[in-house]
């Protein structure tokens, strides 16, 4: 089912010919998979729900009009692609700067709004940078590598997406188990003696 949906999306994606590419994608593509998992807690018998989301994103490449020779609608599409990539770059810069505790400009484009929960916060992000081996594309290659270098500096600490009450119950159970082990290994004997005295 996933494959059919992906194939349909790829078939509907707009492409156009430019001087640099016979089938240049004229848009970004985002394929989102949301998975919910339900299980019963072994101790309470209560249902627990965990949610995971996977965004697979294919970004259209940045374009220089001089090289692509684009005009008309294709030129306008290229300008919009570049604007959204610039907005994404600004978000990546804000997230990758350890000193920056301020505003992250997610609202500057539709792309960054859609990818907000894939970039910052409770997430793991992997970026694959596609570059050209041709020296003719040196400037584009260098720009892409700089972009990817900024992205690798994003530091997130993902955790399981579960109900806060379930999290607290799990953490308390883990704490109780750790204390039991400590008592069994003799780590709590001093406290027991002091209490008996």
Coordinates of C-alpha atoms in Angstrom, one line a residue, residues 19-188:
X19 CA 19.9 23.2 -19.4
X20 CA 21.2 21.3 -16.4
X21 CA 18.7 18.5 -16.1
X22 CA 16.3 16.8 -18.6
X23 CA 13.9 16.0 -15.8
X24 CA 14.4 18.7 -13.1
X25 CA 11.9 18.3 -10.2
X26 CA 9.9 21.5 -9.8
X27 CA 8.9 20.9 -6.2
X28 CA 10.0 19.3 -3.0
X29 CA 8.4 15.9 -2.1
X30 CA 7.5 14.8 1.4
X31 CA 6.2 11.2 2.1
X32 CA 5.0 10.9 5.7
X33 CA 4.3 7.6 7.5
X34 CA 2.6 7.7 10.9
X35 CA 2.6 4.5 13.0
X36 CA 0.7 4.0 16.2
X37 CA 1.4 1.1 18.5
X38 CA -1.0 -0.1 21.2
X39 CA 0.1 -2.4 24.0
X40 CA -1.1 -3.4 27.5
X41 CA 1.0 -2.5 30.5
X42 CA 2.1 -5.7 32.2
X43 CA 1.6 -4.3 35.7
X44 CA -1.7 -2.3 35.4
X45 CA -3.3 -4.0 32.4
X46 CA -4.0 -0.4 31.0
X47 CA -3.6 0.2 27.3
X48 CA -0.5 2.2 26.3
X49 CA -0.3 4.0 23.0
X50 CA 3.0 5.1 21.4
X51 CA 3.2 7.1 18.2
X52 CA 6.0 7.3 15.6
X53 CA 6.3 9.5 12.5
X54 CA 8.7 9.1 9.6
X55 CA 9.1 11.9 7.0
X56 CA 11.0 11.0 3.9
X57 CA 11.9 14.2 2.1
X58 CA 13.3 14.8 -1.4
X59 CA 14.3 18.4 -1.7
X60 CA 14.4 20.0 -5.1
X61 CA 17.9 21.4 -5.8
X62 CA 18.7 25.1 -5.7
X63 CA 18.9 26.7 -9.1
X64 CA 20.9 29.4 -10.8
X65 CA 18.9 30.9 -13.7
X66 CA 22.1 31.6 -15.6
X67 CA 23.0 27.9 -15.7
X68 CA 19.4 26.4 -16.0
X69 CA 18.3 28.9 -18.7
X70 CA 14.9 28.8 -17.1
X71 CA 12.2 31.2 -18.2
X72 CA 8.5 31.8 -17.6
X73 CA 6.8 29.3 -15.2
X74 CA 10.0 27.2 -14.8
X75 CA 11.9 30.4 -13.7
X76 CA 9.1 31.2 -11.1
X77 CA 9.2 27.6 -9.8
X78 CA 13.0 27.9 -9.4
X79 CA 12.7 31.1 -7.5
X80 CA 10.1 29.5 -5.1
X81 CA 12.4 26.5 -4.6
X82 CA 15.3 28.7 -3.8
X83 CA 13.2 30.7 -1.3
X84 CA 12.0 27.6 0.6
X85 CA 15.6 26.2 0.7
X86 CA 16.8 29.5 2.1
X87 CA 14.1 29.4 4.8
X88 CA 15.1 25.8 5.6
X89 CA 18.7 27.0 5.8
X90 CA 17.7 29.7 8.3
X91 CA 15.9 27.1 10.5
X92 CA 18.9 24.7 10.3
X93 CA 21.2 27.6 11.3
X94 CA 19.0 28.6 14.3
X95 CA 18.9 24.9 15.4
X96 CA 22.6 24.1 14.9
X97 CA 23.9 27.2 16.9
X98 CA 24.4 25.9 20.5
X99 CA 24.4 29.5 21.8
X100 CA 21.1 30.4 20.1
X101 CA 18.1 29.9 22.5
X102 CA 15.9 32.2 20.6
X103 CA 13.3 32.1 17.8
X104 CA 13.4 29.3 15.2
X105 CA 11.7 30.7 12.0
X106 CA 9.6 27.6 11.2
X107 CA 6.7 29.8 9.8
X108 CA 8.8 31.4 7.0
X109 CA 7.7 28.7 4.5
X110 CA 5.4 25.8 4.0
X111 CA 8.4 23.4 3.8
X112 CA 9.7 24.4 7.2
X113 CA 6.3 24.3 8.8
X114 CA 5.8 20.7 7.5
X115 CA 9.3 19.7 8.6
X116 CA 9.1 21.4 12.0
X117 CA 8.8 18.2 14.0
X118 CA 11.5 16.5 11.9
X119 CA 14.1 19.1 12.5
X120 CA 14.0 20.2 16.1
X121 CA 13.0 18.6 19.4
X122 CA 11.9 15.0 19.7
X123 CA 13.4 13.6 16.6
X124 CA 16.3 11.9 14.8
X125 CA 17.2 13.5 11.4
X126 CA 19.4 12.1 8.6
X127 CA 20.3 14.2 5.6
X128 CA 21.8 12.8 2.5
X129 CA 23.5 15.5 0.3
X130 CA 23.5 14.7 -3.4
X131 CA 26.4 16.5 -5.2
X132 CA 27.8 16.6 -8.7
X133 CA 31.3 15.2 -9.4
X134 CA 31.7 17.7 -12.3
X135 CA 34.0 20.7 -11.8
X136 CA 31.4 22.7 -13.7
X137 CA 29.2 22.4 -10.7
X138 CA 31.8 23.4 -8.1
X139 CA 29.9 26.3 -6.7
X140 CA 26.7 24.2 -6.3
X141 CA 28.6 21.3 -4.7
X142 CA 30.3 23.6 -2.2
X143 CA 27.0 25.3 -1.3
X144 CA 25.4 21.8 -0.7
X145 CA 28.2 20.6 1.5
X146 CA 28.1 23.8 3.6
X147 CA 24.3 23.3 3.9
X148 CA 24.8 19.7 5.1
X149 CA 27.6 20.7 7.4
X150 CA 25.2 23.1 9.2
X151 CA 22.5 20.4 9.4
X152 CA 24.9 17.9 11.1
X153 CA 25.3 20.3 14.0
X154 CA 21.7 20.0 15.1
X155 CA 21.6 18.3 18.5
X156 CA 18.3 16.7 19.5
X157 CA 17.5 14.3 22.3
X158 CA 14.6 12.1 21.1
X159 CA 12.4 10.2 23.5
X160 CA 9.5 7.8 23.2
X161 CA 6.2 9.5 22.3
X162 CA 3.9 8.2 25.0
X163 CA 1.2 9.5 27.4
X164 CA 2.9 11.6 30.1
X165 CA 1.1 9.5 32.8
X166 CA 2.5 6.3 31.2
X167 CA 6.0 7.8 31.2
X168 CA 5.7 8.7 34.9
X169 CA 4.4 5.2 35.8
X170 CA 7.2 3.6 33.8
X171 CA 9.9 5.8 35.4
X172 CA 8.6 5.1 38.9
X173 CA 8.5 1.4 38.3
X174 CA 12.1 1.6 37.0
X175 CA 13.1 3.5 40.1
X176 CA 11.4 0.9 42.4
X177 CA 13.2 -1.9 40.6
X178 CA 16.6 -0.1 40.9
X179 CA 16.0 0.4 44.7
X180 CA 15.0 -3.2 45.1
X181 CA 18.3 -4.3 43.4
X182 CA 20.3 -1.9 45.6
X183 CA 18.7 -3.4 48.7
X184 CA 19.3 -7.0 47.6
X185 CA 23.0 -6.2 46.9
X186 CA 23.4 -4.8 50.4
X187 CA 23.5 -1.2 49.3
X188 CA 20.6 -0.3 51.7

